PDB file of C-alpha atoms and ligand atoms in Angstrom:
ATOM      1  CA  UNK A   1      -3.144  17.190  -5.686  1.00 65.00           C
ATOM      2  CA  UNK A   2      -6.806  18.274  -5.670  1.00 50.00           C
ATOM      3  CA  UNK A   3      -9.111  16.002  -3.693  1.00 53.00           C
ATOM      4  CA  UNK A   4     -11.953  16.342  -6.178  1.00 55.00           C
ATOM      5  CA  UNK A   5     -12.497  16.254  -9.929  1.00 65.00           C
ATOM      6  CA  UNK A   6     -14.098  13.959 -12.509  1.00 75.00           C
ATOM      7  CA  UNK A   7     -14.431  10.393 -11.185  1.00 82.00           C
ATOM      8  CA  UNK A   8     -11.913   7.959 -12.703  1.00 85.00           C
ATOM      9  CA  UNK A   9     -12.954   4.801 -14.524  1.00 86.00           C
ATOM     10  CA  UNK A  10     -11.947   2.809 -11.415  1.00 88.00           C
ATOM     11  CA  UNK A  11     -14.287   4.866  -9.192  1.00 91.00           C
ATOM     12  CA  UNK A  12     -17.128   4.587 -11.699  1.00 92.00           C
ATOM     13  CA  UNK A  13     -16.647   0.806 -11.735  1.00 92.00           C
ATOM     14  CA  UNK A  14     -16.709   0.646  -7.928  1.00 93.00           C
ATOM     15  CA  UNK A  15     -19.927   2.723  -7.907  1.00 92.00           C
ATOM     16  CA  UNK A  16     -21.519   0.456 -10.458  1.00 93.00           C
ATOM     17  CA  UNK A  17     -20.543  -2.903  -8.926  1.00 93.00           C
ATOM     18  CA  UNK A  18     -20.799  -2.134  -5.193  1.00 94.00           C
ATOM     19  CA  UNK A  19     -24.622  -1.982  -4.795  1.00 92.00           C
ATOM     20  CA  UNK A  20     -24.830  -5.548  -6.137  1.00 91.00           C
ATOM     21  CA  UNK A  21     -21.725  -7.036  -4.530  1.00 93.00           C
ATOM     22  CA  UNK A  22     -22.217  -5.673  -0.994  1.00 94.00           C
ATOM     23  CA  UNK A  23     -25.684  -7.261  -0.829  1.00 92.00           C
ATOM     24  CA  UNK A  24     -24.262 -10.781  -1.222  1.00 94.00           C
ATOM     25  CA  UNK A  25     -24.647 -12.766   2.005  1.00 94.00           C
ATOM     26  CA  UNK A  26     -21.476 -12.595   4.117  1.00 95.00           C
ATOM     27  CA  UNK A  27     -19.689 -10.259   1.694  1.00 96.00           C
ATOM     28  CA  UNK A  28     -19.653  -7.176   3.939  1.00 96.00           C
ATOM     29  CA  UNK A  29     -18.000  -9.014   6.852  1.00 97.00           C
ATOM     30  CA  UNK A  30     -15.388 -10.616   4.594  1.00 97.00           C
ATOM     31  CA  UNK A  31     -14.641  -7.356   2.767  1.00 97.00           C
ATOM     32  CA  UNK A  32     -14.307  -5.369   5.992  1.00 98.00           C
ATOM     33  CA  UNK A  33     -11.924  -8.028   7.242  1.00 98.00           C
ATOM     34  CA  UNK A  34      -9.923  -7.655   3.984  1.00 97.00           C
ATOM     35  CA  UNK A  35      -9.766  -3.890   4.638  1.00 97.00           C
ATOM     36  CA  UNK A  36      -8.497  -4.609   8.132  1.00 98.00           C
ATOM     37  CA  UNK A  37      -5.705  -6.695   6.573  1.00 97.00           C
ATOM     38  CA  UNK A  38      -4.811  -3.900   4.133  1.00 97.00           C
ATOM     39  CA  UNK A  39      -4.753  -1.309   6.978  1.00 97.00           C
ATOM     40  CA  UNK A  40      -2.585  -3.636   9.051  1.00 97.00           C
ATOM     41  CA  UNK A  41      -0.206  -4.050   6.101  1.00 97.00           C
ATOM     42  CA  UNK A  42       0.048  -0.255   5.675  1.00 97.00           C
ATOM     43  CA  UNK A  43       0.831   0.078   9.370  1.00 98.00           C
ATOM     44  CA  UNK A  44       3.748  -2.389   9.017  1.00 97.00           C
ATOM     45  CA  UNK A  45       5.182  -0.520   5.990  1.00 98.00           C
ATOM     46  CA  UNK A  46       4.928   2.850   7.777  1.00 98.00           C
ATOM     47  CA  UNK A  47       6.614   1.519  10.892  1.00 98.00           C
ATOM     48  CA  UNK A  48       9.465   0.244   8.712  1.00 98.00           C
ATOM     49  CA  UNK A  49       9.648   3.660   7.010  1.00 98.00           C
ATOM     50  CA  UNK A  50       9.832   5.390  10.401  1.00 98.00           C
ATOM     51  CA  UNK A  51      12.690   3.079  11.358  1.00 98.00           C
ATOM     52  CA  UNK A  52      14.624   3.648   8.132  1.00 98.00           C
ATOM     53  CA  UNK A  53      14.159   7.317   7.251  1.00 98.00           C
ATOM     54  CA  UNK A  54      17.063   9.671   7.955  1.00 98.00           C
ATOM     55  CA  UNK A  55      14.755  12.552   8.974  1.00 98.00           C
ATOM     56  CA  UNK A  56      13.286  12.840  12.509  1.00 98.00           C
ATOM     57  CA  UNK A  57      10.425  15.009  11.122  1.00 98.00           C
ATOM     58  CA  UNK A  58       9.418  12.354   8.597  1.00 98.00           C
ATOM     59  CA  UNK A  59       9.838   9.638  11.213  1.00 98.00           C
ATOM     60  CA  UNK A  60       7.225  11.442  13.333  1.00 98.00           C
ATOM     61  CA  UNK A  61       4.870  11.742  10.323  1.00 98.00           C
ATOM     62  CA  UNK A  62       5.181   8.023   9.480  1.00 98.00           C
ATOM     63  CA  UNK A  63       4.659   6.983  13.107  1.00 98.00           C
ATOM     64  CA  UNK A  64       1.522   9.074  13.420  1.00 98.00           C
ATOM     65  CA  UNK A  65       0.227   7.660  10.146  1.00 98.00           C
ATOM     66  CA  UNK A  66       1.030   4.107  11.342  1.00 98.00           C
ATOM     67  CA  UNK A  67      -1.033   4.706  14.501  1.00 98.00           C
ATOM     68  CA  UNK A  68      -4.039   5.775  12.389  1.00 98.00           C
ATOM     69  CA  UNK A  69      -3.763   2.683  10.182  1.00 98.00           C
ATOM     70  CA  UNK A  70      -3.501   0.453  13.254  1.00 98.00           C
ATOM     71  CA  UNK A  71      -6.703   2.043  14.615  1.00 98.00           C
ATOM     72  CA  UNK A  72      -8.469   1.563  11.256  1.00 98.00           C
ATOM     73  CA  UNK A  73      -7.464  -2.133  11.224  1.00 98.00           C
ATOM     74  CA  UNK A  74      -9.005  -2.551  14.692  1.00 98.00           C
ATOM     75  CA  UNK A  75     -12.215  -0.727  13.698  1.00 98.00           C
ATOM     76  CA  UNK A  76     -12.693  -2.790  10.537  1.00 98.00           C
ATOM     77  CA  UNK A  77     -11.981  -6.003  12.429  1.00 98.00           C
ATOM     78  CA  UNK A  78     -14.531  -5.128  15.140  1.00 98.00           C
ATOM     79  CA  UNK A  79     -17.266  -4.305  12.613  1.00 98.00           C
ATOM     80  CA  UNK A  80     -16.560  -7.468  10.617  1.00 98.00           C
ATOM     81  CA  UNK A  81     -16.803  -9.544  13.795  1.00 98.00           C
ATOM     82  CA  UNK A  82     -20.097  -7.884  14.778  1.00 97.00           C
ATOM     83  CA  UNK A  83     -21.610  -8.592  11.349  1.00 97.00           C
ATOM     84  CA  UNK A  84     -20.397 -12.203  11.435  1.00 97.00           C
ATOM     85  CA  UNK A  85     -21.728 -12.811  14.947  1.00 97.00           C
ATOM     86  CA  UNK A  86     -25.109 -11.265  14.144  1.00 95.00           C
ATOM     87  CA  UNK A  87     -25.348 -13.841  11.312  1.00 95.00           C
ATOM     88  CA  UNK A  88     -24.466 -16.655  13.794  1.00 96.00           C
ATOM     89  CA  UNK A  89     -20.913 -17.062  12.457  1.00 96.00           C
ATOM     90  CA  UNK A  90     -17.492 -17.010  14.108  1.00 97.00           C
ATOM     91  CA  UNK A  91     -15.219 -13.997  13.786  1.00 97.00           C
ATOM     92  CA  UNK A  92     -12.622 -14.096  11.020  1.00 97.00           C
ATOM     93  CA  UNK A  93     -10.026 -13.244  13.634  1.00 96.00           C
ATOM     94  CA  UNK A  94      -7.222 -10.743  13.651  1.00 95.00           C
ATOM     95  CA  UNK A  95      -6.028  -9.397  10.298  1.00 92.00           C
ATOM     96  CA  UNK A  96      -2.738 -10.689   8.914  1.00 89.00           C
ATOM     97  CA  UNK A  97      -0.449  -9.049   6.384  1.00 92.00           C
ATOM     98  CA  UNK A  98       3.015  -9.799   5.061  1.00 89.00           C
ATOM     99  CA  UNK A  99       5.313  -6.768   4.926  1.00 91.00           C
ATOM    100  CA  UNK A 100       6.375  -6.012   1.335  1.00 93.00           C
ATOM    101  CA  UNK A 101       9.408  -3.959   2.424  1.00 96.00           C
ATOM    102  CA  UNK A 102       8.315  -1.117   0.180  1.00 97.00           C
ATOM    103  CA  UNK A 103      10.577   1.502   1.697  1.00 98.00           C
ATOM    104  CA  UNK A 104      13.672  -0.695   1.253  1.00 97.00           C
ATOM    105  CA  UNK A 105      12.719  -1.702  -2.293  1.00 96.00           C
ATOM    106  CA  UNK A 106      11.514   1.665  -3.633  1.00 97.00           C
ATOM    107  CA  UNK A 107      13.514   4.227  -1.710  1.00 97.00           C
ATOM    108  CA  UNK A 108      11.847   7.082   0.194  1.00 98.00           C
ATOM    109  CA  UNK A 109      10.617   9.254  -2.713  1.00 98.00           C
ATOM    110  CA  UNK A 110       8.893   6.399  -4.560  1.00 97.00           C
ATOM    111  CA  UNK A 111       7.620   5.033  -1.259  1.00 97.00           C
ATOM    112  CA  UNK A 112       5.894   8.343  -0.493  1.00 98.00           C
ATOM    113  CA  UNK A 113       4.450   8.408  -4.048  1.00 98.00           C
ATOM    114  CA  UNK A 114       3.108   4.880  -3.466  1.00 97.00           C
ATOM    115  CA  UNK A 115       1.582   5.939  -0.143  1.00 97.00           C
ATOM    116  CA  UNK A 116      -0.093   9.007  -1.712  1.00 97.00           C
ATOM    117  CA  UNK A 117      -1.570   6.944  -4.552  1.00 96.00           C
ATOM    118  CA  UNK A 118      -2.839   4.248  -2.168  1.00 96.00           C
ATOM    119  CA  UNK A 119      -4.408   6.869   0.111  1.00 97.00           C
ATOM    120  CA  UNK A 120      -6.167   8.576  -2.818  1.00 96.00           C
ATOM    121  CA  UNK A 121      -7.575   5.250  -4.039  1.00 95.00           C
ATOM    122  CA  UNK A 122      -8.642   4.308  -0.507  1.00 96.00           C
ATOM    123  CA  UNK A 123     -10.339   7.679   0.044  1.00 97.00           C
ATOM    124  CA  UNK A 124     -12.235   7.439  -3.277  1.00 96.00           C
ATOM    125  CA  UNK A 125     -13.384   3.903  -2.530  1.00 96.00           C
ATOM    126  CA  UNK A 126     -14.464   4.672   1.050  1.00 97.00           C
ATOM    127  CA  UNK A 127     -16.488   7.688  -0.132  1.00 97.00           C
ATOM    128  CA  UNK A 128     -18.477   5.365  -2.395  1.00 97.00           C
ATOM    129  CA  UNK A 129     -19.009   2.864   0.458  1.00 97.00           C
ATOM    130  CA  UNK A 130     -20.041   5.535   3.014  1.00 97.00           C
ATOM    131  CA  UNK A 131     -22.752   6.759   0.620  1.00 97.00           C
ATOM    132  CA  UNK A 132     -23.772   3.191  -0.201  1.00 97.00           C
ATOM    133  CA  UNK A 133     -24.265   2.174   3.440  1.00 96.00           C
ATOM    134  CA  UNK A 134     -26.246   5.386   3.935  1.00 96.00           C
ATOM    135  CA  UNK A 135     -28.614   4.210   1.161  1.00 96.00           C
ATOM    136  CA  UNK A 136     -28.717   0.696   2.687  1.00 95.00           C
ATOM    137  CA  UNK A 137     -29.835   2.261   6.022  1.00 96.00           C
ATOM    138  CA  UNK A 138     -26.785   0.828   7.874  1.00 96.00           C
ATOM    139  CA  UNK A 139     -25.854   3.878   9.944  1.00 97.00           C
ATOM    140  CA  UNK A 140     -23.105   2.111  11.890  1.00 97.00           C
ATOM    141  CA  UNK A 141     -21.110   0.951   8.869  1.00 97.00           C
ATOM    142  CA  UNK A 142     -21.622   4.340   7.256  1.00 98.00           C
ATOM    143  CA  UNK A 143     -20.278   6.067  10.384  1.00 98.00           C
ATOM    144  CA  UNK A 144     -17.307   3.685  10.369  1.00 98.00           C
ATOM    145  CA  UNK A 145     -16.351   4.728   6.819  1.00 98.00           C
ATOM    146  CA  UNK A 146     -17.025   8.425   7.499  1.00 98.00           C
ATOM    147  CA  UNK A 147     -14.771   8.376  10.586  1.00 97.00           C
ATOM    148  CA  UNK A 148     -11.932   6.648   8.747  1.00 98.00           C
ATOM    149  CA  UNK A 149     -12.359   8.954   5.730  1.00 97.00           C
ATOM    150  CA  UNK A 150     -11.398  11.962   7.829  1.00 97.00           C
ATOM    151  CA  UNK A 151      -8.003  10.330   8.493  1.00 98.00           C
ATOM    152  CA  UNK A 152      -7.582   9.151   4.880  1.00 97.00           C
ATOM    153  CA  UNK A 153      -8.101  12.701   3.562  1.00 98.00           C
ATOM    154  CA  UNK A 154      -5.388  13.915   5.934  1.00 98.00           C
ATOM    155  CA  UNK A 155      -3.036  11.099   4.811  1.00 98.00           C
ATOM    156  CA  UNK A 156      -3.658  11.934   1.164  1.00 98.00           C
ATOM    157  CA  UNK A 157      -2.985  15.603   1.771  1.00 98.00           C
ATOM    158  CA  UNK A 158       0.210  15.262   3.906  1.00 98.00           C
ATOM    159  CA  UNK A 159       1.723  12.617   1.601  1.00 98.00           C
ATOM    160  CA  UNK A 160       1.276  14.921  -1.416  1.00 98.00           C
ATOM    161  CA  UNK A 161       2.913  17.840   0.442  1.00 98.00           C
ATOM    162  CA  UNK A 162       5.754  15.510   1.495  1.00 98.00           C
ATOM    163  CA  UNK A 163       6.208  14.227  -2.051  1.00 98.00           C
ATOM    164  CA  UNK A 164       6.463  17.798  -3.385  1.00 98.00           C
ATOM    165  CA  UNK A 165       9.003  18.689  -0.715  1.00 98.00           C
ATOM    166  CA  UNK A 166      11.098  15.547  -1.386  1.00 98.00           C
ATOM    167  CA  UNK A 167      11.108  15.937  -5.190  1.00 97.00           C
ATOM    168  CA  UNK A 168      11.533  19.733  -5.152  1.00 97.00           C
ATOM    169  CA  UNK A 169       8.482  20.825  -7.151  1.00 95.00           C
ATOM    170  CA  UNK A 170       4.983  19.812  -8.251  1.00 97.00           C
ATOM    171  CA  UNK A 171       5.975  18.782 -11.817  1.00 97.00           C
ATOM    172  CA  UNK A 172       8.553  16.307 -10.479  1.00 97.00           C
ATOM    173  CA  UNK A 173       6.106  15.053  -7.880  1.00 97.00           C
ATOM    174  CA  UNK A 174       3.528  14.390 -10.602  1.00 97.00           C
ATOM    175  CA  UNK A 175       6.127  12.528 -12.674  1.00 97.00           C
ATOM    176  CA  UNK A 176       7.047  10.370  -9.641  1.00 96.00           C
ATOM    177  CA  UNK A 177       3.366   9.697  -9.132  1.00 96.00           C
ATOM    178  CA  UNK A 178       2.959   8.649 -12.774  1.00 95.00           C
ATOM    179  CA  UNK A 179       5.854   6.199 -12.259  1.00 94.00           C
ATOM    180  CA  UNK A 180       4.076   4.806  -9.177  1.00 93.00           C
ATOM    181  CA  UNK A 181       0.891   4.399 -11.267  1.00 92.00           C
ATOM    182  CA  UNK A 182       2.777   2.389 -13.928  1.00 92.00           C
ATOM    183  CA  UNK A 183       4.405   0.259 -11.248  1.00 89.00           C
ATOM    184  CA  UNK A 184       1.008  -0.339  -9.609  1.00 84.00           C
ATOM    185  CA  UNK A 185      -0.633  -1.209 -12.949  1.00 85.00           C
ATOM    186  CA  UNK A 186       2.208  -3.635 -13.795  1.00 84.00           C
ATOM    187  CA  UNK A 187       1.944  -5.343 -10.355  1.00 80.00           C
ATOM    188  CA  UNK A 188      -1.833  -5.633 -10.774  1.00 78.00           C
ATOM    189  CA  UNK A 189      -1.420  -7.073 -14.286  1.00 83.00           C
ATOM    190  CA  UNK A 190       0.997  -9.728 -13.018  1.00 81.00           C
ATOM    191  CA  UNK A 191      -1.295 -10.575 -10.079  1.00 74.00           C
ATOM    192  CA  UNK A 192      -4.262 -10.964 -12.446  1.00 74.00           C
ATOM    193  CA  UNK A 193      -2.103 -12.983 -14.855  1.00 76.00           C
ATOM    194  CA  UNK A 194      -1.165 -15.433 -12.103  1.00 74.00           C
ATOM    195  CA  UNK A 195      -4.792 -15.783 -10.999  1.00 69.00           C
ATOM    196  CA  UNK A 196      -6.047 -16.173 -14.588  1.00 69.00           C
ATOM    197  CA  UNK A 197      -3.209 -18.613 -15.392  1.00 70.00           C
ATOM    198  CA  UNK A 198      -4.278 -20.967 -12.605  1.00 69.00           C
ATOM    199  CA  UNK A 199      -7.937 -20.805 -13.643  1.00 66.00           C
ATOM    200  CA  UNK A 200      -7.041 -21.273 -17.310  1.00 67.00           C
ATOM    201  CA  UNK A 201      -5.018 -24.398 -16.434  1.00 65.00           C
ATOM    202  CA  UNK A 202      -7.972 -25.929 -14.549  1.00 69.00           C
ATOM    203  CA  UNK A 203     -10.335 -25.032 -17.416  1.00 70.00           C
ATOM    204  CA  UNK A 204      -7.989 -26.550 -20.040  1.00 72.00           C
ATOM    205  CA  UNK A 205      -7.580 -29.789 -18.077  1.00 71.00           C
ATOM    206  CA  UNK A 206     -11.356 -30.124 -17.572  1.00 74.00           C
ATOM    207  CA  UNK A 207     -11.930 -29.538 -21.294  1.00 71.00           C
ATOM    208  CA  UNK A 208      -9.260 -32.104 -22.140  1.00 72.00           C
ATOM    209  CA  UNK A 209     -10.739 -34.742 -19.819  1.00 71.00           C
ATOM    210  CA  UNK A 210     -14.290 -34.059 -21.075  1.00 75.00           C
ATOM    211  CA  UNK A 211     -13.259 -34.279 -24.752  1.00 73.00           C
ATOM    212  CA  UNK A 212     -11.241 -37.494 -24.195  1.00 73.00           C
ATOM    213  CA  UNK A 213     -13.951 -39.270 -22.169  1.00 72.00           C
ATOM    214  CA  UNK A 214     -15.921 -40.650 -25.216  1.00 71.00           C
ATOM    215  CA  UNK A 215     -12.656 -41.904 -26.758  1.00 68.00           C
ATOM    216  CA  UNK A 216     -11.695 -43.709 -23.514  1.00 69.00           C
ATOM    217  CA  UNK A 217     -15.164 -45.275 -23.375  1.00 71.00           C
ATOM    218  CA  UNK A 218     -14.833 -46.470 -27.000  1.00 70.00           C
ATOM    219  CA  UNK A 219     -11.448 -48.073 -26.264  1.00 67.00           C
ATOM    220  CA  UNK A 220     -12.904 -49.896 -23.256  1.00 68.00           C
ATOM    221  CA  UNK A 221     -15.811 -51.244 -25.347  1.00 66.00           C
ATOM    222  CA  UNK A 222     -13.575 -52.427 -28.216  1.00 67.00           C
ATOM    223  CA  UNK A 223     -10.791 -53.775 -26.003  1.00 69.00           C
ATOM    224  CA  UNK A 224     -12.147 -54.991 -22.670  1.00 58.00           C
ATOM    225  CA  UNK A 225      -9.398 -55.047 -20.054  1.00 55.00           C
ATOM    226  CA  UNK A 226      -8.101 -58.509 -19.194  1.00 51.00           C
ATOM    227  CA  UNK A 227      -8.873 -59.510 -15.621  1.00 51.00           C
ATOM    228  CA  UNK A 228      -6.405 -61.119 -13.236  1.00 50.00           C
ATOM    229  CA  UNK A 229      -2.633 -61.329 -13.420  1.00 47.00           C
ATOM    230  CA  UNK A 230      -1.115 -61.378 -16.911  1.00 50.00           C
ATOM    231  CA  UNK A 231       1.304 -64.156 -17.643  1.00 45.00           C
ATOM    232  CA  UNK A 232       4.242 -63.783 -19.947  1.00 47.00           C
ATOM    233  CA  UNK A 233       4.014 -66.007 -23.049  1.00 46.00           C
TER     234      UNK A 233
HETATM  235 FE1  FE2 B 301      -6.448   3.660   6.692  1.00 90.73          FE
HETATM  236 FE1  FE2 B 302      -4.577   5.947   5.302  1.00 90.73          FE
END
């Protein structure tokens, strides 16, 4: 797949929101730590893929990729810690991630499509952040993103070539990628639904309590509660 082209809606949104969001106090350190967690999670999935694939060539590719993601996790963690400490705060510690067992659940072809899609999204996002930190005058964070981007472009490129070779041709690879996009959108929708559901519940309960408060007050005024133990007649 070509590495350039018209920016997607997602990229345009990231470009629009990032200059505001990354200026929030403490946001950069937290976000870099989140990235470290995501890189660590990718490393776990790739190690599992290397263990489970039937091909020694693909095992080598996955292991090399896992090493890169492990290094990225360490780089993001270190930068996050530096930013936290320069603000007089404690490090957020080592990144944690729960393996999602993607290779087992999806099978190798869909797993590779998932990897390619994630790498493309990561590369697009990091390009925005590298340029942003350049404009902020933060040369170190910019260099961090630029260095990692070189690896992400390679991951994006090899995973596309691998997907084409596993599916047999480009048309089938694109169809597999479209399936991965639908699966990703559905997972994101459910995640948002869960988050919104919890917030909606809290909001509904607060509204209910607030609307019932005057009624409860009226009942108390009209029927003052009896004090002391009640006795049966
Ligand atoms: Fe990475
Ligand atoms: Fe990557």
